[in-house]
mmCIF file of C-alpha atoms and ligand atoms in Angstrom:
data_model
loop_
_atom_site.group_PDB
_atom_site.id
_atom_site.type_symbol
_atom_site.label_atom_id
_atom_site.label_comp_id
_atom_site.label_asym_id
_atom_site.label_seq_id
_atom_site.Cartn_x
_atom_site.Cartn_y
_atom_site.Cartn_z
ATOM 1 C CA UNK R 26 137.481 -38.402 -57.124
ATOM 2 C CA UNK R 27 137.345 -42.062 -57.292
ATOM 3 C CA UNK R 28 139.902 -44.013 -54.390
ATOM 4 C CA UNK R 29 143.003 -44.547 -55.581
ATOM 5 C CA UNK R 30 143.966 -48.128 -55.753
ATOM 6 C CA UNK R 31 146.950 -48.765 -57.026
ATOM 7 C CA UNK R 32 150.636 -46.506 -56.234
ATOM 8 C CA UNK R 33 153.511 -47.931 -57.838
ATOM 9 C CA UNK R 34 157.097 -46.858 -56.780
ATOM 10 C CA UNK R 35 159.380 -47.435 -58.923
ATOM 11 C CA UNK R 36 157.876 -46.791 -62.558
ATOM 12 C CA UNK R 37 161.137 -48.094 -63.837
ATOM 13 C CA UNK R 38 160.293 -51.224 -67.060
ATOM 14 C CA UNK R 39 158.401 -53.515 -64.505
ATOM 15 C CA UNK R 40 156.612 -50.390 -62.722
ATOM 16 C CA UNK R 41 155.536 -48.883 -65.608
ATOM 17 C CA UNK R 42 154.956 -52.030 -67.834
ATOM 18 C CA UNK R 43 151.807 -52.990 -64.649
ATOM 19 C CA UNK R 44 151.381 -49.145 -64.299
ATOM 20 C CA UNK R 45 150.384 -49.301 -67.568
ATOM 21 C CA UNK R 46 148.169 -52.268 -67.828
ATOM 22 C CA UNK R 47 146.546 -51.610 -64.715
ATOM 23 C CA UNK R 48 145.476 -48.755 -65.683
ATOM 24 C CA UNK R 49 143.924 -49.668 -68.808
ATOM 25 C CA UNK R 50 141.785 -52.021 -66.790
ATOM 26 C CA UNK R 51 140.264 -49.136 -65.391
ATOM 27 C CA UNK R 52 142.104 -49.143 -62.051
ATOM 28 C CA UNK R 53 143.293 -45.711 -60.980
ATOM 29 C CA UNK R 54 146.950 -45.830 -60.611
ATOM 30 C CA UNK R 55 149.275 -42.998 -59.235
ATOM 31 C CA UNK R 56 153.277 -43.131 -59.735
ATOM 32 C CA UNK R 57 155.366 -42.337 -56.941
ATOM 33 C CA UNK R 58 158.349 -40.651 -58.219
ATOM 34 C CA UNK R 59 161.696 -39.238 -56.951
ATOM 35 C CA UNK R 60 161.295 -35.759 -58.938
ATOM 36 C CA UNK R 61 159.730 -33.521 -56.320
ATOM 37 C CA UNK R 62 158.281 -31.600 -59.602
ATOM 38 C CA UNK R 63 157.176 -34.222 -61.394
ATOM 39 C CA UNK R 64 153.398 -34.249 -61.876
ATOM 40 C CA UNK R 65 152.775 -36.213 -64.116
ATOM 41 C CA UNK R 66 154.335 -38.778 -66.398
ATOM 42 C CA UNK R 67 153.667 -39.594 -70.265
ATOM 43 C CA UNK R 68 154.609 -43.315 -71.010
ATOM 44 C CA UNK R 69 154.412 -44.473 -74.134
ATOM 45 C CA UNK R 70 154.879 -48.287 -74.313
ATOM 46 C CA UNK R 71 155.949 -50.214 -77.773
ATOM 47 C CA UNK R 72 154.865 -53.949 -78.232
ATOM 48 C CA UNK R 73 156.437 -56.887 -79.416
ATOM 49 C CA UNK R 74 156.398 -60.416 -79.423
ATOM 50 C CA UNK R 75 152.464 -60.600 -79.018
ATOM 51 C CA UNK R 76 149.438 -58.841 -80.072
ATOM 52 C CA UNK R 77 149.348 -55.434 -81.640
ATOM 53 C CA UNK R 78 153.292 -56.030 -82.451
ATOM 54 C CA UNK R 79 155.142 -52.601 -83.236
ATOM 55 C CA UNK R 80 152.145 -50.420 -81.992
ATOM 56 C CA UNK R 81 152.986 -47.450 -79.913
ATOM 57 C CA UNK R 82 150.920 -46.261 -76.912
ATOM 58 C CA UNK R 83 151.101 -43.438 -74.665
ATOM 59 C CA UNK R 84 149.396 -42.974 -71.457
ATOM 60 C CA UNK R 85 149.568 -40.130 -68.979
ATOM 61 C CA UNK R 86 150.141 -40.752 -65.385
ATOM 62 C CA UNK R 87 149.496 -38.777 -62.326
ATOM 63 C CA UNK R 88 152.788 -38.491 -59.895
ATOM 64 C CA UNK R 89 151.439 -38.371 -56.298
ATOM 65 C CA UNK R 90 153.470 -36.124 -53.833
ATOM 66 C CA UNK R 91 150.708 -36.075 -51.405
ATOM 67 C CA UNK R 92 150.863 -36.793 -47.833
ATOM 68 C CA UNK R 93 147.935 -39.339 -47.328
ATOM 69 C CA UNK R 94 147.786 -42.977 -46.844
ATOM 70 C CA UNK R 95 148.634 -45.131 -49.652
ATOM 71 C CA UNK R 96 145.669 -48.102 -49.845
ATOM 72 C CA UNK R 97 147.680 -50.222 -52.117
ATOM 73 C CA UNK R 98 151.470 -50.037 -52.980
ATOM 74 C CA UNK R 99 153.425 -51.813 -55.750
ATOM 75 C CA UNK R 100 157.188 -51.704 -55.485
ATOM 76 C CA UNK R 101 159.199 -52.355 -58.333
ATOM 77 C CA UNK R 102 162.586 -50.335 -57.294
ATOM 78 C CA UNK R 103 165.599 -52.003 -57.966
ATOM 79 C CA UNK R 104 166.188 -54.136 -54.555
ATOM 80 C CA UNK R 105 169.123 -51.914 -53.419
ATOM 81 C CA UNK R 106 167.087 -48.624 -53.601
ATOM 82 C CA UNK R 107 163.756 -50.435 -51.404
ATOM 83 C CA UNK R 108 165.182 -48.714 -48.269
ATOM 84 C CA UNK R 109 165.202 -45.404 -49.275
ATOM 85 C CA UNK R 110 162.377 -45.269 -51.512
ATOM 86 C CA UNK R 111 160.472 -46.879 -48.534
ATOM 87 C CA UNK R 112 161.471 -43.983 -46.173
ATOM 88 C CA UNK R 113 160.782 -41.257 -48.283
ATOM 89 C CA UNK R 114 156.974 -42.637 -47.999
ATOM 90 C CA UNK R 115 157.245 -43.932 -44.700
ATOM 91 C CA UNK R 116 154.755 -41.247 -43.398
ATOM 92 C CA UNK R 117 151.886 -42.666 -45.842
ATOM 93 C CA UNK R 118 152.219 -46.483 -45.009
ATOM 94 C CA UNK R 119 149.695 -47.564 -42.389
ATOM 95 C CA UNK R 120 148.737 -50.834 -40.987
ATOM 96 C CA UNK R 121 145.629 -50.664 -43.766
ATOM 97 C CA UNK R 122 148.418 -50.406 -46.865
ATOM 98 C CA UNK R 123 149.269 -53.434 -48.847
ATOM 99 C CA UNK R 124 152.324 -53.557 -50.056
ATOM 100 C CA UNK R 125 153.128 -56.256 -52.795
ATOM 101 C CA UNK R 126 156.962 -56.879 -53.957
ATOM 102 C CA UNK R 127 157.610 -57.363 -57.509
ATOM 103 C CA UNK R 128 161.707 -56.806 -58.140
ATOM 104 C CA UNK R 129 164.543 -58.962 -59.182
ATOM 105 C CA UNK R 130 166.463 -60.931 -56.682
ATOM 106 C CA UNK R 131 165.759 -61.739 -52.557
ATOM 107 C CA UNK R 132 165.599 -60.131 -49.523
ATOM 108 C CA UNK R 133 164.554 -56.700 -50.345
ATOM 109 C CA UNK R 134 161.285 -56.731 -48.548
ATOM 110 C CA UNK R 135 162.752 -57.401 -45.318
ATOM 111 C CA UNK R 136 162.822 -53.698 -45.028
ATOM 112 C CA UNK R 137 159.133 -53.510 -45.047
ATOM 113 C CA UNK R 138 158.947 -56.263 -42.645
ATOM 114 C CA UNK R 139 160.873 -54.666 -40.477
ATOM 115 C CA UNK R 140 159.606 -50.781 -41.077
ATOM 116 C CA UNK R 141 156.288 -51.839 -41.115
ATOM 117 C CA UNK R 142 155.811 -54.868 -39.070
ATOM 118 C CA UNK R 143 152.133 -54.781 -38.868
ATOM 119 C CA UNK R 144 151.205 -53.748 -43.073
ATOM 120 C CA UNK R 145 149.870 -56.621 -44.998
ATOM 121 C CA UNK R 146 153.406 -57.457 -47.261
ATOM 122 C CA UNK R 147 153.015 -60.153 -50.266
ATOM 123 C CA UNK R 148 155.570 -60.748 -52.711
ATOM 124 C CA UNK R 149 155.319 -61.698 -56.365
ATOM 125 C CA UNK R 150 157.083 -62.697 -59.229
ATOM 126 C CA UNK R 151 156.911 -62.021 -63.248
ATOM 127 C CA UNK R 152 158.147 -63.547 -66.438
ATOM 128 C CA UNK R 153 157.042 -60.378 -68.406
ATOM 129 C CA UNK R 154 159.560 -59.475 -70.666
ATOM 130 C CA UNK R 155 160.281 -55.242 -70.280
ATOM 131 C CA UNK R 156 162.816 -53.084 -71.207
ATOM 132 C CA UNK R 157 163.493 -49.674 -71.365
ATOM 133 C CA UNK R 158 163.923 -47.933 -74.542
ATOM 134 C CA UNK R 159 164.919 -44.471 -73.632
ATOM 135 C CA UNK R 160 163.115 -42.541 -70.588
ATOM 136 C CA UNK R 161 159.272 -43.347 -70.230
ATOM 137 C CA UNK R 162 159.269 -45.376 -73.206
ATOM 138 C CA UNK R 163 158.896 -49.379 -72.219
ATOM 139 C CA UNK R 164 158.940 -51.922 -74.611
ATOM 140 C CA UNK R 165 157.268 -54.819 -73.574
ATOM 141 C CA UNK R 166 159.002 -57.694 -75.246
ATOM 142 C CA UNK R 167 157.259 -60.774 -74.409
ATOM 143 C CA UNK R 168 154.595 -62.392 -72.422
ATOM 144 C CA UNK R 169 154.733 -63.970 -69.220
ATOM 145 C CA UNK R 170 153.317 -65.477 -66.123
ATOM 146 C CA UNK R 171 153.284 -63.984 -62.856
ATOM 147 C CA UNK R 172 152.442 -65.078 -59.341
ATOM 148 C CA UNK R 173 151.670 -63.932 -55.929
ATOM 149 C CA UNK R 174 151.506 -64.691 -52.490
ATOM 150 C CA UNK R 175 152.595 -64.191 -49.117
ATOM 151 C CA UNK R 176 155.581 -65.886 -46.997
ATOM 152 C CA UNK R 177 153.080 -65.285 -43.955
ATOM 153 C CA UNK R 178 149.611 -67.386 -44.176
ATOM 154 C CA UNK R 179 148.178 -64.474 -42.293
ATOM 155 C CA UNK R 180 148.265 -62.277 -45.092
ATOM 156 C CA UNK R 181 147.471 -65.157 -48.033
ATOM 157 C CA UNK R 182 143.888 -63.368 -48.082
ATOM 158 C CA UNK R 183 145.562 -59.945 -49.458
ATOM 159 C CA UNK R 184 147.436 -62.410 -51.970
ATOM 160 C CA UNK R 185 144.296 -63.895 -52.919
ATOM 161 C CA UNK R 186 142.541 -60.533 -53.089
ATOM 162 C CA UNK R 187 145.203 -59.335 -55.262
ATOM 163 C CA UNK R 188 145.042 -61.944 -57.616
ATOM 164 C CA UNK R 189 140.872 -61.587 -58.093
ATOM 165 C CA UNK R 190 141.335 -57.617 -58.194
ATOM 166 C CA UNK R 191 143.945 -58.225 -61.294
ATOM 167 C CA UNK R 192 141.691 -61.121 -63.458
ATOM 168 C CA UNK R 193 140.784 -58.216 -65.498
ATOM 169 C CA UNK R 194 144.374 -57.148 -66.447
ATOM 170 C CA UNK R 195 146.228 -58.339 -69.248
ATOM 171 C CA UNK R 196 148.435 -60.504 -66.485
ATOM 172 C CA UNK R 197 146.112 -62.182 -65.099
ATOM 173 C CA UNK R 198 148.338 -63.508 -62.408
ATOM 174 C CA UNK R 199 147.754 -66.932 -60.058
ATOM 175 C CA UNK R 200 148.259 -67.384 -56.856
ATOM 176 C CA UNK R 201 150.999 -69.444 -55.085
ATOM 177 C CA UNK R 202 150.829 -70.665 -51.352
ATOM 178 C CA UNK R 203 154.394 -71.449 -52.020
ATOM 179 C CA UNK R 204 155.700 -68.574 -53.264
ATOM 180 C CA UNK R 205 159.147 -68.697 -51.629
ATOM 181 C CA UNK R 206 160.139 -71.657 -54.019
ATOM 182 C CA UNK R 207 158.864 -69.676 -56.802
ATOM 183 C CA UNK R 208 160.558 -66.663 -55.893
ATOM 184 C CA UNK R 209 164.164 -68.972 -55.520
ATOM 185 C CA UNK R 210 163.507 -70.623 -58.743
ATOM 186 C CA UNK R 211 163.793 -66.890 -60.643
ATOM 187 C CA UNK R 212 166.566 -66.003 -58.058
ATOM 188 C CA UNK R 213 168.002 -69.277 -59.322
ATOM 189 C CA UNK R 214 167.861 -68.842 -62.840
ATOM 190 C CA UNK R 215 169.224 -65.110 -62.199
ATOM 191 C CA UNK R 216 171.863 -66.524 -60.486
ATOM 192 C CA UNK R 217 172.980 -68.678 -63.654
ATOM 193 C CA UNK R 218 172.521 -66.111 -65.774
ATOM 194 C CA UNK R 219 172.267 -62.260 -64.761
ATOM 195 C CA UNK R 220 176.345 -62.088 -63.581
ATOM 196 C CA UNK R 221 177.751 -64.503 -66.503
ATOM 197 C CA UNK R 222 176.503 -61.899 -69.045
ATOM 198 C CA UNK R 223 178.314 -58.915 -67.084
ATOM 199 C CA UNK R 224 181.487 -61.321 -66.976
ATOM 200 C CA UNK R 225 181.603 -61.881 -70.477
ATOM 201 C CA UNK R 226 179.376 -58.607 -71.403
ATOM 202 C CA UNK R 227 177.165 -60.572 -73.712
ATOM 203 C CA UNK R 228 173.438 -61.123 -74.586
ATOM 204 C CA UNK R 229 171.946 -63.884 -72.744
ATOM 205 C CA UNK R 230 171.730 -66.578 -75.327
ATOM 206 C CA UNK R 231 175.979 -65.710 -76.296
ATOM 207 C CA UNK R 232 176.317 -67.219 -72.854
ATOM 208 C CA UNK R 233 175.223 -71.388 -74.667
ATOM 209 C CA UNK R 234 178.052 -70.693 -77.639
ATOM 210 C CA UNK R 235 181.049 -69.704 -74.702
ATOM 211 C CA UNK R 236 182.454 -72.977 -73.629
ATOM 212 C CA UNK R 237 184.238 -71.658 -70.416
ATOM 213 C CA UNK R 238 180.730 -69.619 -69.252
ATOM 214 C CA UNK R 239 178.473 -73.035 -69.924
ATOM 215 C CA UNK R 240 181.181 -74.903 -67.336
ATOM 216 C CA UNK R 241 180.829 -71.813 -64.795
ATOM 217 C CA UNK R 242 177.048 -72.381 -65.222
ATOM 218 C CA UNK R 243 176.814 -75.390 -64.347
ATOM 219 C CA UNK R 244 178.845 -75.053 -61.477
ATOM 220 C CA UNK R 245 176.704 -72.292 -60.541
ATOM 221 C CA UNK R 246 173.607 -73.799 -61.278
ATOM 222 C CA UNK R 247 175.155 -76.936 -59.111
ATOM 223 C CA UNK R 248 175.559 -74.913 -55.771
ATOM 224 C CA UNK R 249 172.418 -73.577 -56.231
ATOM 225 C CA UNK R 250 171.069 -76.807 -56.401
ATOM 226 C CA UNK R 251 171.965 -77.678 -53.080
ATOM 227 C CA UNK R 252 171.493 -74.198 -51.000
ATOM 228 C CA UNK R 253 167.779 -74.501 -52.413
ATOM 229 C CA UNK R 254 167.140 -78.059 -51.836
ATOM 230 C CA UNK R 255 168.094 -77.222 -48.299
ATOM 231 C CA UNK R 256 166.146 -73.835 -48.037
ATOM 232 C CA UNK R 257 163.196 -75.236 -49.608
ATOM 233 C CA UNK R 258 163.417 -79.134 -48.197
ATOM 234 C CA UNK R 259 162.365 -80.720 -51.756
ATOM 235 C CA UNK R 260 164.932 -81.082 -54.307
ATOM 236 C CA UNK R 261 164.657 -79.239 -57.379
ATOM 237 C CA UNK R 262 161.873 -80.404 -59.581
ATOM 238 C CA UNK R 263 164.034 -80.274 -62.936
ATOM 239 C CA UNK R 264 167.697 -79.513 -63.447
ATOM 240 C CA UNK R 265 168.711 -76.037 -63.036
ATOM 241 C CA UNK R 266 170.958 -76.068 -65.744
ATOM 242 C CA UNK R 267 168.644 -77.719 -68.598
ATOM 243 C CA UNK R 268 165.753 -74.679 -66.573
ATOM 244 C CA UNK R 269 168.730 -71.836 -67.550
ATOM 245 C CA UNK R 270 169.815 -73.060 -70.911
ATOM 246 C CA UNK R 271 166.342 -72.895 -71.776
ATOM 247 C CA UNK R 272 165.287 -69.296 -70.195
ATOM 248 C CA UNK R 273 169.060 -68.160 -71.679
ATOM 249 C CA UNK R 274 167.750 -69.754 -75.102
ATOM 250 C CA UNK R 275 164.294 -68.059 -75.007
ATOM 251 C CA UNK R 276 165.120 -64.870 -74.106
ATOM 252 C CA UNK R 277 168.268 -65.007 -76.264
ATOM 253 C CA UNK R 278 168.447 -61.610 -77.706
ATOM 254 C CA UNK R 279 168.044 -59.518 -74.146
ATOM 255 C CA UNK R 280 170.301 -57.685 -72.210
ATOM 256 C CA UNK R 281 170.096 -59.217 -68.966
ATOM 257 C CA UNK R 282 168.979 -56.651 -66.230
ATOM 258 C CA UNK R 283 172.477 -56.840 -64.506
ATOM 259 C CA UNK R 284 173.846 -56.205 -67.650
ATOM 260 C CA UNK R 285 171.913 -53.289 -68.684
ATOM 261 C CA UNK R 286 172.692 -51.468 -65.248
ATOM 262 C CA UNK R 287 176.004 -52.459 -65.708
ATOM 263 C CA UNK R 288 176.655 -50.827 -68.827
ATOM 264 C CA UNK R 289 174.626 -47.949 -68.015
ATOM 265 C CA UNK R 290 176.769 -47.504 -64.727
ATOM 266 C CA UNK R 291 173.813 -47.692 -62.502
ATOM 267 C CA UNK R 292 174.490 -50.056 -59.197
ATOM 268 C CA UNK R 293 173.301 -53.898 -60.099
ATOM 269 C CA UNK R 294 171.782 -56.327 -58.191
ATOM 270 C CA UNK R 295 174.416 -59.130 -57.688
ATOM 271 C CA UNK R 296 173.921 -58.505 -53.958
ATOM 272 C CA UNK R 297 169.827 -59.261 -53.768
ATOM 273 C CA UNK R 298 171.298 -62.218 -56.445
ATOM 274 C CA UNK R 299 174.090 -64.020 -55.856
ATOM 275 C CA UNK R 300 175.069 -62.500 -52.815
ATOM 276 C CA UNK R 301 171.502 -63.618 -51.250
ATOM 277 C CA UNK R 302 172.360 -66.681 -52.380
ATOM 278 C CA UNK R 303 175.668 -66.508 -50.625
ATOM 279 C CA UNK R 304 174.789 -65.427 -47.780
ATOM 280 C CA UNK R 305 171.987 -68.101 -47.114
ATOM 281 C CA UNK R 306 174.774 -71.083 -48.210
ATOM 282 C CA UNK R 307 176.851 -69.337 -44.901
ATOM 283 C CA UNK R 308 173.527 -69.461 -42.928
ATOM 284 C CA UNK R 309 173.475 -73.404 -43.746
ATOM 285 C CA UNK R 310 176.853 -73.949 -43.462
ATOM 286 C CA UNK R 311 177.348 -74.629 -47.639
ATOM 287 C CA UNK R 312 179.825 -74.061 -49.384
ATOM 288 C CA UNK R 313 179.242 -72.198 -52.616
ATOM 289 C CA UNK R 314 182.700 -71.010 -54.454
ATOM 290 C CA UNK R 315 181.824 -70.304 -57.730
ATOM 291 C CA UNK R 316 179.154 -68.422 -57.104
ATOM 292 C CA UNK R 317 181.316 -66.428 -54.293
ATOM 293 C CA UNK R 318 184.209 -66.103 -56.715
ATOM 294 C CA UNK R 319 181.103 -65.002 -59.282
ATOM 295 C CA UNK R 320 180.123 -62.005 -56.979
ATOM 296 C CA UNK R 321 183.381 -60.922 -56.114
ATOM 297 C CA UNK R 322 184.396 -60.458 -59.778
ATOM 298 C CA UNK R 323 180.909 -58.458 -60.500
ATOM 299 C CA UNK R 324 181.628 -56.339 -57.267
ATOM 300 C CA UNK R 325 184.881 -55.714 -58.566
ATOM 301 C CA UNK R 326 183.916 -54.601 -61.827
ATOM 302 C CA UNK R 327 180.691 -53.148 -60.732
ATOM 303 C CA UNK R 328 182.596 -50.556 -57.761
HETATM 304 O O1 KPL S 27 165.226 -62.032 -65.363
HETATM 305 C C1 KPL S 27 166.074 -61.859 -66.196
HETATM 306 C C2 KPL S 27 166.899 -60.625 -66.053
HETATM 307 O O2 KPL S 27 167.498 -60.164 -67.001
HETATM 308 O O3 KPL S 27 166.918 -60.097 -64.920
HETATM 309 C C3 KPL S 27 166.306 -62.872 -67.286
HETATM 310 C C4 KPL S 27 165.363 -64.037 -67.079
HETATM 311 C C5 KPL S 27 167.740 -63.350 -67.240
HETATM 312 C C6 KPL S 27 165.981 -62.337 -68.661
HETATM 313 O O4 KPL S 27 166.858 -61.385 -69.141
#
């Protein structure tokens, strides 16, 4: 049997959408899975807003429950479930494994950092539009860019590698020796966005025609301003809030991921959003209180 290259935890819209596409360039993929029974997994994913537009696929996955090492790992669990989706695989992590970070919001690989000090860990980021449909059915709604690399130069050469291994994919992804400022830019514009549409419990582009959510974003979008420019020592290279009108604009008719868990009652990720973003304004002694009064009122609603 050919090595396996590529395990993905978390098959949830991201996990399956790169499941998926990294499979069909001929990598071998294996889905880790919290179903003790599950062997394997039929995804069918629907396209729109690029080639082949309303065509159906289906693909059939292998669910690994074995106990060897994993070579390569790609987590896509929602941020709050990285610490005990990490455990439960603990056993098959060496210092060989790569394990690349592609999830909303900041902070969640700290657990690998810390559970496996010595594993290669490299983060990325996506604009790929996915959402789920109904259970193993993704659609994949638009295209998008995404970008890797490492917050540690000493593992920029598993970034790199990454990057060449997935030129044949339909991502084709670049790679960024400044991926932190990447990563905060997407934690920014989730910060403007993601809790506003749980507040008001509206698509993302209802957010430009409410006059009292446009003033909390640009407060929002203000405080971020500053805790970045301070976290990443350059100021922002355009406005934040012309960045989020425009991403709220072009993706107009989503859900926003918040929103979706939200309604769904599944546990969101204000705290890997706005609460990371809290939390580092405290480190630097900023003060952020729209954004704090933000992710109290999405705790509230969200407990
Ligand atoms: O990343 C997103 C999310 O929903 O988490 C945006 C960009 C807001 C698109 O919906």
């Amino acid at each position: 049997m050919p090595p396996i290259d590529w395990h993905v935890l978390g098959p949830g819209a991201i996990g399956s959408l790169f499941a998926w596409y990294l499979a069909d360039a001929g990598l071998q993929v294996r889905l880790l899975t919290r179903h003790a029974g599950e062997s394997a997994r039929l995804i069918t994913l629907e396209h729109q807003g690029h080639l082949d537009k309303g065509h159906h696929d289906t693909r059939a996955f292998h669910v690994d429950h074995h106990d060897t090492p994993i070579q390569r790992l790609l987590v896509t669990v929602k941020a709050h479930q990285t610490e005990t989706a990490l455990h439960a695989i603990a056993h098959r992590i060496t210092a060989d494994t790569l394990i690349l970070f592609l999830q909303n919001g900041m902070g969640a690989w700290q657990v690998a950092e810390r559970l496996f000090p010595d594993s290669p860990c490299i983060l990325g980021t996506t604009t790929e539009g996915a959402w789920r449909a109904a259970d193993h059915h993704i659609v994949h709604a638009g295209r998008g860019e995404t970008w890797i690399g490492s917050l540690q130069s000493r593992w920029q050469p598993q970034a790199v590698s990454v990057v060449r291994q997935w030129q044949h994919t339909l991502f084709h992804p670049h790679h960024d020796d400044n991926i932190l400022a990447r990563l905060w830019r997407k934690l920014a514009i989730n910060c403007a966005i993601n809790p506003l549409t749980v507040l008001y419990d509206c698509r993302n582009g209802e957010l430009l025609d409410k006059p009292t959510a446009l003033v909390q974003m640009k407060a929002i979008c203000a405080e971020v301003e500053e805790v970045m420019a301070a976290v990443l020592g350059v100021p922002a290279s355009m406005p934040l809030l012309e960045l989020a009108c425009d991403v709220a604009r072009k993706t107009g008719a989503n859900q926003s991921s918040m929103l979706q868990d939200y309604r769904r009652g599944q546990p969101t990720e204000i705290d890997f959003i706005t609460g990371y973003l809290v939390q580092e304004a405290r480190r630097l002694g900023l003060d952020v209180p729209e954004n704090a009064a933000v992710l109290s009122a999405v705790r509230q609603m969200t407990q």
